[in-house]
Coordinates of C-alpha atoms in Angstrom, one line a residue:
Chain U
M1465 CA 224.0 -17.1 47.0
S1466 CA 225.3 -13.7 46.1
E1467 CA 228.4 -13.2 43.9
N1468 CA 230.2 -11.6 46.8
A1469 CA 230.0 -14.7 48.8
L1470 CA 232.2 -16.5 46.4
V1471 CA 235.0 -14.0 46.6
E1472 CA 237.7 -14.8 49.2
P1473 CA 237.6 -12.0 51.8
R1474 CA 240.9 -10.1 52.0
S1475 CA 242.8 -10.0 55.3
I1476 CA 242.5 -6.7 57.1
V1477 CA 244.8 -7.7 59.9
L1478 CA 248.0 -9.6 59.4
I1479 CA 249.9 -10.7 62.5
R1480 CA 253.3 -12.2 61.9
N1481 CA 255.7 -13.8 64.4
V1482 CA 254.6 -11.6 67.3
N1483 CA 256.4 -12.0 70.6
K1484 CA 255.5 -10.1 73.7
S1485 CA 256.8 -10.5 77.3
Y1486 CA 256.5 -8.5 80.4
R1487 CA 259.1 -7.9 83.0
R1488 CA 258.3 -8.4 86.7
G1489 CA 261.3 -7.4 88.8
S1490 CA 264.2 -9.3 87.3
Q1491 CA 261.9 -11.9 85.7
T1492 CA 260.8 -11.8 82.1
I1493 CA 257.4 -13.4 81.6
P1494 CA 256.6 -14.4 78.1
V1495 CA 253.0 -13.6 77.2
L1496 CA 252.8 -14.3 73.4
E1497 CA 255.2 -16.5 71.6
N1498 CA 255.6 -16.4 67.8
V1499 CA 251.9 -15.7 67.2
S1500 CA 250.9 -15.4 63.5
F1501 CA 247.4 -15.2 62.0
D1502 CA 245.2 -13.2 59.7
I1503 CA 241.8 -11.6 60.3
A1504 CA 239.6 -11.2 57.2
E1505 CA 237.8 -8.0 56.6
G1506 CA 234.2 -8.2 58.0
E1507 CA 235.2 -11.0 60.3
F1508 CA 233.8 -11.4 63.8
L1509 CA 236.5 -13.1 65.8
A1510 CA 236.4 -14.2 69.4
L1511 CA 239.6 -14.7 71.3
M1512 CA 239.2 -17.0 74.2
G1513 CA 241.4 -18.5 76.7
P1514 CA 242.1 -18.7 80.4
S1515 CA 243.3 -15.7 82.4
G1516 CA 246.9 -14.9 81.6
S1517 CA 246.8 -16.6 78.3
G1518 CA 247.6 -13.4 76.4
K1519 CA 244.3 -12.7 74.7
S1520 CA 244.0 -9.1 76.1
T1521 CA 247.6 -8.5 75.3
L1522 CA 247.1 -9.6 71.7
L1523 CA 244.0 -7.4 71.4
N1524 CA 246.0 -4.4 72.8
L1525 CA 248.8 -5.1 70.3
L1526 CA 246.6 -5.2 67.3
A1527 CA 244.7 -2.1 68.5
G1528 CA 247.9 -0.2 68.8
I1529 CA 247.8 0.5 72.5
D1530 CA 250.8 -1.7 73.4
S1531 CA 254.0 -2.5 71.5
V1532 CA 255.4 -5.8 70.3
D1533 CA 258.8 -7.1 71.4
S1534 CA 259.3 -8.5 67.9
G1535 CA 257.2 -9.4 64.8
S1536 CA 254.8 -7.2 62.8
I1537 CA 251.1 -6.3 62.9
A1538 CA 249.6 -4.8 59.7
V1539 CA 246.2 -3.4 59.8
G1540 CA 244.7 -2.2 56.5
G1541 CA 248.1 -2.7 54.9
L1542 CA 250.0 -0.5 57.4
D1543 CA 252.6 -2.0 59.7
I1544 CA 251.6 -0.4 63.0
T1545 CA 254.7 -1.7 64.8
T1546 CA 256.8 0.9 63.0
L1547 CA 254.7 3.9 64.0
S1548 CA 255.8 6.4 66.6
E1549 CA 253.6 7.0 69.6
M1550 CA 252.1 10.2 68.1
D1551 CA 251.4 8.5 64.7
L1552 CA 250.0 5.5 66.5
A1553 CA 247.6 7.8 68.4
R1554 CA 246.4 9.4 65.2
W1555 CA 246.1 6.0 63.6
R1556 CA 243.9 4.7 66.5
A1557 CA 241.7 7.7 66.3
V1558 CA 240.9 6.9 62.7
N1559 CA 241.0 3.1 62.5
V1560 CA 240.1 1.6 65.9
G1561 CA 236.9 1.6 67.8
F1562 CA 237.2 0.4 71.4
I1563 CA 234.6 -1.4 73.6
F1564 CA 235.7 -2.1 77.1
Q1565 CA 234.4 -4.4 79.9
F1566 CA 233.7 -1.5 82.2
Y1567 CA 232.4 0.8 79.4
N1568 CA 235.1 3.4 80.3
L1569 CA 232.8 6.4 79.7
I1570 CA 233.8 9.8 80.9
P1571 CA 231.5 10.4 83.9
V1572 CA 231.3 14.1 83.6
L1573 CA 230.2 13.9 80.0
T1574 CA 226.7 13.1 78.9
A1575 CA 226.0 10.2 76.5
Y1576 CA 226.2 12.7 73.7
G1577 CA 229.5 14.2 75.0
N1578 CA 231.0 10.7 75.3
V1579 CA 230.1 9.8 71.7
E1580 CA 231.3 13.1 70.4
L1581 CA 234.7 12.7 72.1
P1582 CA 236.5 10.8 69.3
L1583 CA 235.1 13.2 66.7
L1584 CA 236.9 16.1 68.4
L1585 CA 240.1 14.7 66.8
T1586 CA 238.5 15.1 63.3
K1587 CA 238.0 18.2 61.2
L1588 CA 234.2 17.9 61.3
S1589 CA 232.2 21.0 62.1
K1590 CA 230.0 21.0 65.2
K1591 CA 227.0 20.5 63.0
E1592 CA 228.6 17.5 61.3
R1593 CA 229.6 16.1 64.6
R1594 CA 226.1 16.4 65.8
E1595 CA 224.8 14.5 62.8
H1596 CA 227.3 11.7 63.4
V1597 CA 226.5 11.5 67.1
D1598 CA 222.8 11.4 66.5
L1599 CA 223.2 8.6 64.0
A1600 CA 225.5 6.6 66.3
L1601 CA 223.1 7.0 69.2
S1602 CA 220.1 6.1 67.2
M1603 CA 221.9 3.1 65.9
V1604 CA 222.3 1.8 69.5
G1605 CA 218.8 2.9 70.4
L1606 CA 219.7 5.7 72.8
S1607 CA 218.6 8.8 71.0
D1608 CA 216.3 9.6 73.9
R1609 CA 219.1 9.3 76.4
M1610 CA 221.7 11.6 74.9
D1611 CA 221.6 14.1 77.7
H1612 CA 221.9 11.5 80.4
Y1613 CA 225.2 11.1 82.3
P1614 CA 226.7 7.6 82.6
N1615 CA 225.6 7.2 86.3
Q1616 CA 222.0 7.8 85.1
L1617 CA 222.2 4.9 82.7
S1618 CA 222.0 1.1 83.3
G1619 CA 225.1 -1.1 82.6
G1620 CA 223.6 -2.2 79.3
Q1621 CA 222.8 1.4 78.2
Q1622 CA 226.3 2.5 79.2
Q1623 CA 227.8 -0.2 77.1
R1624 CA 225.6 0.8 74.2
V1625 CA 226.9 4.4 74.5
A1626 CA 230.4 2.9 74.5
I1627 CA 229.6 1.1 71.3
A1628 CA 228.2 4.3 69.7
R1629 CA 231.4 6.0 70.7
A1630 CA 233.4 3.1 69.1
V1631 CA 231.6 3.3 65.8
V1632 CA 231.0 7.0 65.5
T1633 CA 234.3 7.6 63.6
D1634 CA 233.5 4.6 61.3
P1635 CA 236.8 2.8 62.2
T1636 CA 238.4 0.0 60.3
I1637 CA 238.2 -2.5 63.2
L1638 CA 236.3 -2.7 66.4
V1639 CA 238.1 -4.3 69.4
A1640 CA 236.1 -5.4 72.4
D1641 CA 237.6 -6.6 75.6
E1642 CA 235.0 -8.7 77.6
P1643 CA 232.2 -6.4 76.4
T1644 CA 229.6 -8.4 78.3
G1645 CA 231.8 -9.2 81.3
D1646 CA 230.0 -6.7 83.6
L1647 CA 226.5 -7.1 82.3
D1648 CA 223.5 -9.3 83.3
R1649 CA 222.4 -12.0 80.9
I1650 CA 219.7 -9.9 79.2
S1651 CA 221.8 -6.8 78.7
A1652 CA 224.7 -9.1 77.5
A1653 CA 222.5 -10.6 74.9
E1654 CA 221.4 -7.1 73.8
I1655 CA 224.9 -6.0 73.4
L1656 CA 226.0 -9.1 71.5
D1657 CA 223.0 -8.7 69.2
L1658 CA 224.0 -5.1 68.6
M1659 CA 227.6 -6.2 67.9
G1660 CA 226.3 -8.9 65.6
R1661 CA 224.2 -6.3 63.6
L1662 CA 227.3 -4.0 63.4
N1663 CA 229.2 -6.9 61.9
K1664 CA 226.4 -8.2 59.6
D1665 CA 224.7 -4.9 58.5
L1666 CA 227.7 -2.5 58.5
G1667 CA 230.4 -5.0 57.7
K1668 CA 232.5 -4.1 60.7
T1669 CA 235.4 -6.2 61.6
I1670 CA 235.2 -7.1 65.2
I1671 CA 237.8 -8.7 67.4
M1672 CA 236.4 -9.7 70.8
V1673 CA 238.1 -11.0 73.8
T1674 CA 235.8 -13.1 76.1
H1675 CA 235.6 -15.7 78.7
D1676 CA 231.9 -16.2 78.0
A1677 CA 231.1 -19.1 75.6
R1678 CA 227.7 -17.7 74.9
A1679 CA 229.4 -14.5 73.7
A1680 CA 231.9 -16.3 71.7
A1681 CA 229.1 -18.2 70.0
K1682 CA 228.0 -15.0 68.3
A1683 CA 231.4 -14.8 66.5
H1684 CA 232.2 -16.4 63.1
L1685 CA 235.5 -17.5 64.3
I1686 CA 236.8 -18.5 67.7
K1687 CA 240.6 -18.7 68.5
Q1688 CA 241.8 -20.2 71.7
L1689 CA 245.0 -19.0 73.3
D1690 CA 246.8 -20.7 76.1
K1691 CA 250.1 -19.6 77.5
G1692 CA 250.7 -17.3 74.6
V1693 CA 250.1 -19.7 71.7
F1694 CA 247.0 -20.7 69.7
I1695 CA 245.8 -24.1 70.6
D1696 CA 242.6 -24.6 68.6
V1697 CA 240.4 -23.0 66.0
H1698 CA 236.7 -23.2 65.7
S1699 CA 234.5 -21.6 63.1
Chain R
M341 CA 235.1 25.5 74.4
Y342 CA 234.5 21.8 74.7
I343 CA 237.8 21.3 76.5
L344 CA 237.2 24.2 78.8
K345 CA 233.8 22.8 79.8
L346 CA 235.4 19.5 80.5
I347 CA 238.1 21.1 82.6
F348 CA 235.5 22.9 84.7
K349 CA 233.5 19.8 85.1
N350 CA 236.6 17.8 86.2
A351 CA 237.6 20.6 88.6
F352 CA 234.3 20.3 90.5
R353 CA 233.9 16.6 90.3
H354 CA 234.9 16.3 94.0
K355 CA 233.2 19.4 95.2
L356 CA 234.3 19.2 98.8
R357 CA 237.9 18.6 98.0
T358 CA 237.9 21.3 95.3
W359 CA 236.3 23.9 97.6
L360 CA 238.6 23.0 100.5
T361 CA 241.6 23.4 98.2
I362 CA 240.2 26.7 96.9
L363 CA 239.7 27.8 100.5
G364 CA 243.3 27.0 101.3
I365 CA 244.5 29.0 98.3
T366 CA 242.2 31.9 99.2
I367 CA 243.7 32.0 102.7
A368 CA 247.2 31.7 101.3
I369 CA 246.7 34.5 98.8
L370 CA 245.0 36.6 101.4
A371 CA 248.0 36.1 103.8
F372 CA 250.4 36.6 101.0
G373 CA 248.6 39.8 99.9
L374 CA 248.5 41.2 103.4
L375 CA 252.2 40.4 104.1
R376 CA 253.2 42.1 100.8
T377 CA 251.0 45.1 101.8
V378 CA 252.8 45.3 105.1
I379 CA 256.1 45.5 103.1
S380 CA 254.6 48.1 100.8
A381 CA 253.5 50.1 103.9
W382 CA 257.0 49.9 105.2
Y383 CA 258.3 51.4 102.0
A384 CA 255.4 54.0 101.7
G385 CA 257.6 56.8 102.8
V386 CA 260.1 55.9 100.1
E387 CA 257.5 55.7 97.4
A388 CA 256.1 59.1 98.5
S389 CA 259.5 60.8 98.4
S390 CA 260.2 63.5 95.9
A391 CA 263.3 63.4 93.7
S392 CA 263.7 67.1 94.1
R393 CA 263.9 67.1 97.9
L394 CA 267.0 66.6 99.9
V395 CA 267.5 65.9 103.6
T396 CA 270.5 67.2 105.5
R397 CA 271.3 65.9 108.9
N398 CA 274.3 65.7 111.2
S399 CA 276.8 63.3 109.6
I400 CA 277.4 61.5 112.9
S401 CA 273.8 60.5 113.5
I402 CA 270.3 61.7 113.2
I403 CA 270.1 62.1 116.9
F404 CA 272.8 64.9 116.8
T405 CA 271.5 68.3 115.7
L406 CA 272.7 71.0 113.4
P407 CA 272.9 74.8 114.1
L408 CA 270.1 76.9 112.9
S409 CA 272.7 79.2 111.3
Y410 CA 273.3 76.6 108.5
K411 CA 269.9 77.7 107.1
E412 CA 271.2 80.8 105.4
R413 CA 274.4 79.2 104.1
I414 CA 272.4 76.3 102.6
R415 CA 270.0 78.8 100.9
Q416 CA 273.0 80.4 99.2
I417 CA 274.1 77.2 97.5
D418 CA 273.4 77.0 93.8
G419 CA 270.4 75.0 92.9
V420 CA 268.7 75.4 96.3
N421 CA 265.1 76.6 95.9
I422 CA 263.6 76.2 99.4
V423 CA 265.1 75.5 102.8
S424 CA 262.8 74.2 105.5
W425 CA 263.7 72.6 108.8
G426 CA 262.3 70.6 111.6
N427 CA 262.8 68.4 114.7
W428 CA 261.3 65.1 115.6
F429 CA 259.4 66.0 118.8
G430 CA 258.4 62.6 120.0
G431 CA 255.5 63.8 122.1
I432 CA 252.9 61.5 123.6
Y433 CA 249.2 62.2 123.6
I434 CA 247.6 61.1 126.9
D435 CA 249.0 57.6 126.6
E436 CA 251.9 55.9 124.8
K437 CA 249.5 53.7 122.9
N438 CA 248.2 56.8 121.1
F439 CA 251.4 57.0 119.1
F440 CA 251.6 59.3 116.1
A441 CA 254.4 61.1 114.5
N442 CA 254.8 64.7 115.6
F443 CA 257.3 67.3 114.3
A444 CA 258.2 70.9 115.0
V445 CA 258.5 72.5 111.5
D446 CA 258.8 75.9 110.0
P447 CA 255.2 76.6 109.0
K448 CA 256.0 79.0 106.2
T449 CA 258.3 76.8 104.2
Y450 CA 257.2 73.4 105.1
F451 CA 253.8 73.3 103.2
E452 CA 255.5 75.0 100.3
L453 CA 258.1 72.2 100.1
Y454 CA 255.5 69.5 100.5
P455 CA 252.7 70.4 98.1
E456 CA 251.2 66.9 98.5
L457 CA 250.0 68.0 102.0
I458 CA 246.9 70.0 101.1
I459 CA 245.7 72.7 103.5
S460 CA 243.3 75.5 102.9
P461 CA 245.0 79.0 102.7
D462 CA 242.9 80.2 105.7
Q463 CA 243.9 77.4 107.9
K464 CA 247.6 77.7 106.8
A465 CA 247.5 81.4 107.6
A466 CA 245.9 80.7 111.0
F467 CA 248.6 78.1 111.7
I468 CA 251.4 80.6 110.8
R469 CA 249.8 83.3 113.0
D470 CA 249.4 81.2 116.2
R471 CA 252.7 80.3 117.7
K472 CA 251.0 77.4 119.6
G473 CA 249.0 76.3 116.6
F474 CA 249.2 72.9 115.2
V475 CA 248.1 71.1 112.0
A476 CA 247.0 67.5 111.9
G477 CA 246.4 65.0 109.2
R478 CA 242.8 64.2 108.3
K479 CA 243.0 60.6 109.7
L480 CA 244.7 61.7 112.9
A481 CA 242.1 64.4 113.5
E482 CA 239.3 61.8 112.8
R483 CA 241.0 59.3 115.1
F484 CA 240.9 61.6 118.2
G485 CA 237.9 63.7 117.1
W486 CA 239.9 66.9 117.1
K487 CA 238.2 70.0 115.6
L488 CA 239.6 73.4 114.7
G489 CA 240.2 75.4 117.9
D490 CA 240.5 72.3 120.1
S491 CA 243.3 72.4 122.7
V492 CA 245.7 69.4 122.7
T493 CA 248.5 68.7 125.1
L494 CA 251.4 66.5 124.3
R495 CA 253.8 65.2 126.9
G496 CA 257.4 65.7 125.8
T497 CA 259.9 62.9 125.9
I498 CA 262.9 64.3 124.1
F499 CA 261.8 67.8 125.1
A500 CA 260.5 67.4 128.6
G501 CA 257.3 69.0 129.9
Q502 CA 253.7 69.5 129.0
W503 CA 253.2 71.2 125.6
D504 CA 249.9 72.9 124.9
F505 CA 248.7 73.4 121.3
V506 CA 245.6 74.7 119.6
M507 CA 244.3 73.1 116.4
R508 CA 244.5 75.5 113.5
G509 CA 244.3 73.3 110.5
I510 CA 243.7 69.9 109.0
Y511 CA 245.7 68.7 106.0
K512 CA 244.7 66.1 103.4
G513 CA 246.9 64.0 101.2
R514 CA 246.9 64.7 97.5
D515 CA 246.4 61.0 97.0
N516 CA 246.2 57.8 99.0
T517 CA 250.0 57.5 99.2
V518 CA 250.3 60.5 101.4
D519 CA 250.4 60.0 105.2
E520 CA 247.5 61.8 106.9
T521 CA 248.4 60.9 110.4
T522 CA 251.1 63.4 111.3
F523 CA 251.0 66.3 113.7
F524 CA 253.0 69.5 112.8
F525 CA 253.5 72.5 115.1
Q526 CA 255.6 75.6 114.9
W527 CA 259.4 75.1 115.3
D528 CA 259.6 78.6 116.9
Y529 CA 257.3 77.5 119.7
L530 CA 259.7 74.6 120.5
N531 CA 262.8 76.8 120.1
E532 CA 261.5 79.6 122.3
K533 CA 260.6 77.2 125.1
M534 CA 264.0 75.6 124.8
K535 CA 265.7 79.0 125.1
K536 CA 263.9 79.3 128.5
I537 CA 264.3 75.8 129.9
S538 CA 267.4 74.5 128.2
P539 CA 269.3 77.2 126.4
A540 CA 272.0 74.9 125.1
R541 CA 269.4 73.1 123.0
A542 CA 268.0 76.2 121.5
D543 CA 268.6 77.1 117.8
Q544 CA 269.3 73.5 117.1
I545 CA 267.8 71.7 114.1
G546 CA 267.1 68.0 113.7
F547 CA 267.1 68.1 109.9
Y548 CA 266.9 70.4 107.0
M549 CA 264.6 69.7 104.2
I550 CA 265.8 71.3 101.0
G551 CA 264.0 71.8 97.7
V552 CA 266.2 71.9 94.6
T553 CA 265.3 73.6 91.4
K554 CA 265.6 70.4 89.2
P555 CA 265.8 66.8 90.3
E556 CA 268.8 66.2 87.9
I557 CA 271.0 68.5 90.1
A558 CA 270.0 67.0 93.4
A559 CA 273.1 64.9 93.7
D560 CA 275.4 67.8 92.9
V561 CA 273.6 70.1 95.4
A562 CA 273.9 67.4 98.1
V563 CA 277.7 67.2 97.5
N564 CA 277.9 71.0 97.7
I565 CA 276.0 71.3 100.9
D566 CA 278.2 68.7 102.6
K567 CA 281.3 70.4 101.2
T568 CA 280.2 73.7 102.6
F569 CA 280.1 72.3 106.1
K570 CA 283.2 70.1 105.8
N571 CA 285.5 70.5 108.9
S572 CA 282.8 72.5 110.8
V573 CA 281.6 71.8 114.3
A574 CA 278.7 69.8 112.9
E575 CA 279.5 68.2 109.6
T576 CA 276.4 67.4 107.5
L577 CA 275.2 64.4 105.6
T578 CA 272.9 65.3 102.7
E579 CA 271.0 62.7 100.7
T580 CA 267.9 62.5 98.7
E581 CA 264.7 62.2 100.5
K582 CA 264.4 58.6 99.1
A583 CA 267.8 57.6 100.3
F584 CA 267.0 59.2 103.7
Q585 CA 263.8 57.1 104.0
L586 CA 265.6 54.0 102.9
G587 CA 268.1 54.6 105.6
W588 CA 265.3 54.4 108.2
I589 CA 264.0 51.2 106.6
A590 CA 267.5 49.7 106.6
M591 CA 267.4 49.8 110.4
S592 CA 264.5 47.4 110.3
Q593 CA 265.6 45.4 107.3
A594 CA 265.7 42.2 109.2
I595 CA 262.0 42.5 109.9
V596 CA 261.2 43.3 106.3
T597 CA 263.2 40.3 105.2
A598 CA 261.5 38.0 107.7
I599 CA 258.1 39.2 106.4
Q600 CA 259.2 38.6 102.8
L601 CA 260.4 35.1 103.7
V602 CA 257.1 34.3 105.5
S603 CA 255.1 35.4 102.5
F604 CA 257.0 33.1 100.2
V605 CA 256.8 30.2 102.7
V606 CA 253.0 30.6 102.6
I607 CA 253.1 30.2 98.9
I608 CA 255.3 27.2 99.1
I609 CA 253.0 25.5 101.7
I610 CA 249.9 26.0 99.5
M611 CA 251.9 24.8 96.5
A612 CA 252.4 21.5 98.4
V613 CA 248.7 21.3 99.3
M614 CA 247.7 22.0 95.7
A615 CA 250.2 19.6 94.3
N616 CA 248.8 16.9 96.7
T617 CA 245.3 17.6 95.5
M618 CA 246.3 17.3 91.9
A619 CA 248.3 14.2 92.5
M620 CA 245.3 12.6 94.1
T621 CA 243.0 13.7 91.3
A622 CA 245.4 12.5 88.6
R623 CA 245.9 9.1 90.3
E624 CA 242.1 8.6 90.5
R625 CA 241.8 9.5 86.8
I626 CA 244.7 7.7 85.4
G627 CA 242.3 5.2 83.8
E628 CA 240.3 8.0 82.2
Y629 CA 243.4 9.7 80.8
S630 CA 244.3 6.3 79.4
I631 CA 240.9 6.2 77.7
F632 CA 241.6 9.6 76.2
K633 CA 245.0 8.3 75.0
T634 CA 243.3 5.1 73.6
L635 CA 240.8 7.2 71.6
G636 CA 243.8 8.9 70.0
F637 CA 244.2 12.0 72.2
G638 CA 247.8 13.0 72.6
G639 CA 249.8 13.9 75.7
R640 CA 249.3 17.6 75.0
Y641 CA 245.5 17.1 75.4
I642 CA 246.1 15.3 78.8
A643 CA 248.5 18.1 79.8
V644 CA 245.8 20.7 79.0
L645 CA 243.2 18.8 81.0
I646 CA 245.5 18.5 84.1
F647 CA 247.1 22.0 84.0
G648 CA 243.8 23.5 83.1
E649 CA 242.2 22.0 86.1
S650 CA 245.0 22.9 88.4
L651 CA 245.1 26.5 87.2
I652 CA 241.3 26.9 87.4
I653 CA 241.3 25.8 91.1
S654 CA 244.3 28.0 91.9
M655 CA 242.9 31.0 90.0
I656 CA 239.5 30.8 91.6
G657 CA 241.3 30.7 95.0
C658 CA 243.4 33.7 93.8
A659 CA 240.3 35.7 92.8
F660 CA 238.6 35.1 96.2
G661 CA 241.9 35.8 98.0
I662 CA 242.3 39.1 96.1
A663 CA 238.7 40.1 96.7
F664 CA 239.2 39.5 100.5
T665 CA 242.5 41.2 100.6
F666 CA 241.0 44.7 100.2
P667 CA 238.5 44.6 103.1
A668 CA 241.1 42.7 105.3
A669 CA 243.8 45.3 104.4
K670 CA 241.4 48.1 105.3
S671 CA 240.6 46.6 108.7
F672 CA 244.3 45.8 109.2
G673 CA 245.2 49.3 108.3
N674 CA 242.7 50.8 110.6
A675 CA 243.8 48.6 113.5
L676 CA 247.5 49.4 112.9
S677 CA 247.3 53.0 111.7
N678 CA 249.7 54.0 114.4
F679 CA 252.4 52.0 112.8
F680 CA 251.3 51.9 109.2
P681 CA 249.8 55.3 108.3
I682 CA 249.6 54.3 104.7
F683 CA 248.3 50.8 104.2
N684 CA 247.0 50.4 100.7
V685 CA 246.9 47.2 98.6
A686 CA 249.3 48.1 95.7
L687 CA 248.7 47.1 92.1
E688 CA 252.0 45.4 92.3
T689 CA 250.7 43.2 95.1
I690 CA 247.8 42.1 93.0
Y691 CA 250.1 41.2 90.2
M692 CA 252.3 39.2 92.7
D693 CA 249.1 37.4 93.9
I694 CA 248.2 36.4 90.4
A695 CA 251.8 35.4 89.6
A696 CA 251.9 33.3 92.8
A697 CA 248.6 31.6 91.9
L698 CA 249.8 30.9 88.4
L699 CA 253.0 29.4 89.8
V700 CA 251.1 27.3 92.3
G701 CA 248.7 26.0 89.6
T702 CA 251.5 25.3 87.2
V703 CA 253.9 23.6 89.6
A704 CA 251.0 21.5 91.1
G705 CA 250.2 20.2 87.6
I706 CA 253.7 19.1 86.5
F707 CA 254.0 15.8 88.4
P708 CA 250.5 14.5 87.7
T709 CA 250.9 15.5 84.0
V710 CA 254.2 13.7 83.6
R711 CA 252.9 10.6 85.3
S712 CA 249.6 10.6 83.3
I713 CA 251.4 11.1 80.0
S714 CA 254.2 8.6 80.6
I715 CA 252.1 5.7 81.9
R716 CA 251.5 3.0 79.3
I717 CA 247.9 2.9 78.1
A718 CA 247.5 -0.8 78.9
D719 CA 248.7 -0.2 82.5
G720 CA 246.4 2.8 82.8
L721 CA 243.3 0.8 81.6
R722 CA 244.1 -1.9 84.1
R723 CA 243.4 0.7 86.9
I724 CA 239.7 0.7 85.9
G725 CA 237.1 -1.6 87.3

């Protein structure tokens, strides 16, 4: 056993007393109620639960694309609930990699262009961007498809491009919302393997929302949400 | 560069819709350009007028005449350089549909006063020598195939009878703002015939054209001319050539205003069509814009994407519209040369076309941009799938 394994991993995400509700007409629907938990650096966490349990909302909150009603979320020591919209956008560009169920690639851009997209917000030169994109695409095994448009790629390949886009800026955390939800079993397994490697080999902290027990089994830690509260923890 | 490429790719994602919108804008800009050119054509006489020329007419109305004897008295007024005179003849060549302007003028002074009408010295001399001679503009001569020495008969309307003329010259305009469709004949011919058939109408002038020594004194000279004939049998009204021309346009101001309104309505209609296209486009891409925002791109970037796309579509339509305006204006001008002797697409019209297209592109982008920027990312992402 290595020396590092004996060290308690530090928390990279701290969620404290988070409440979130949505308004539908005159009704207020609570989604998350007093949620608190930590995510350790290098963790691979699966958030599970039935539809409407609040898992995607929680993912959106800790990825900084939605705002809490109350409570705090600190990522890498920064309370993101205090940031303005503009600061939050800058923070996301640097700290969060997104993987979506439907890949969400830009259809008019090639695989290369899609992966390059987040790098446009950095100060990297064109040559440096190319190096980063080449590396990210080779990491997901799609170097030979860089000039292909999303509609020329299979679902699994599109999701791999999306993963390359998510990791190309070397973000602090990766958030994945049902990353295998639109894939066949073989492609889903490939994607999960890839995510597992990113976690294991590169030490990426991954928070994944899934309905799929097989996908969740890849994670180190599974948290179950139901009606906005955690009901069980598996590891 | 990257963003420009993305804007172009977005603009032509739905090729049919984009090209139909471009077609709509092309037609609108073409219509706008032609209507503005009609207005310019209306004002062509004003634009071509000289600041050092005055027009003196009867103060009651242009249809009343002035005595020929005023000529010498006007000439004696300080600042007056040349005095010429003429009458609107209103003759018809074969059929009324062959309309063109025809004037009886003093051949010696007229071409001196209007140096923009270029005629060779030989032809001018021939015109002066022949009492029945006439000079026609280049376009008018081409229209009817007249050549030097040809006989032409006009049927008088204001001055009854058949009037025979012999072509002695063809004038050209100094530039394309000069009317080349007018017919000039000797005022003496008209006057001599009037002496025979209607002596009461002899020695009567429709209007005097007066050249002043300097444009700055034109207003003072005009006042002095009118003062000279105050309380006479035929009081005068003297104004600059520009004011005189504007007076004619004022009579048809309602038509000009209507054309101006229609030209703006065309732009408003295409603005609505373009806004609809952009609203549809942005609604379809709300998820994509949310992805951009998720990745950290700010509202400004989204605005550049939407406004850029809107402006590219409108400017392509504008470019086609402008390109088609020139041949269309030429055909239009040829077909309506009787009414619009000068029908040129002015540079100002092109600027207005561009301004209109920029306005259309900008206005069409406002609502989709505001909507795309203001939507919550989580709500936008929910639209995907």
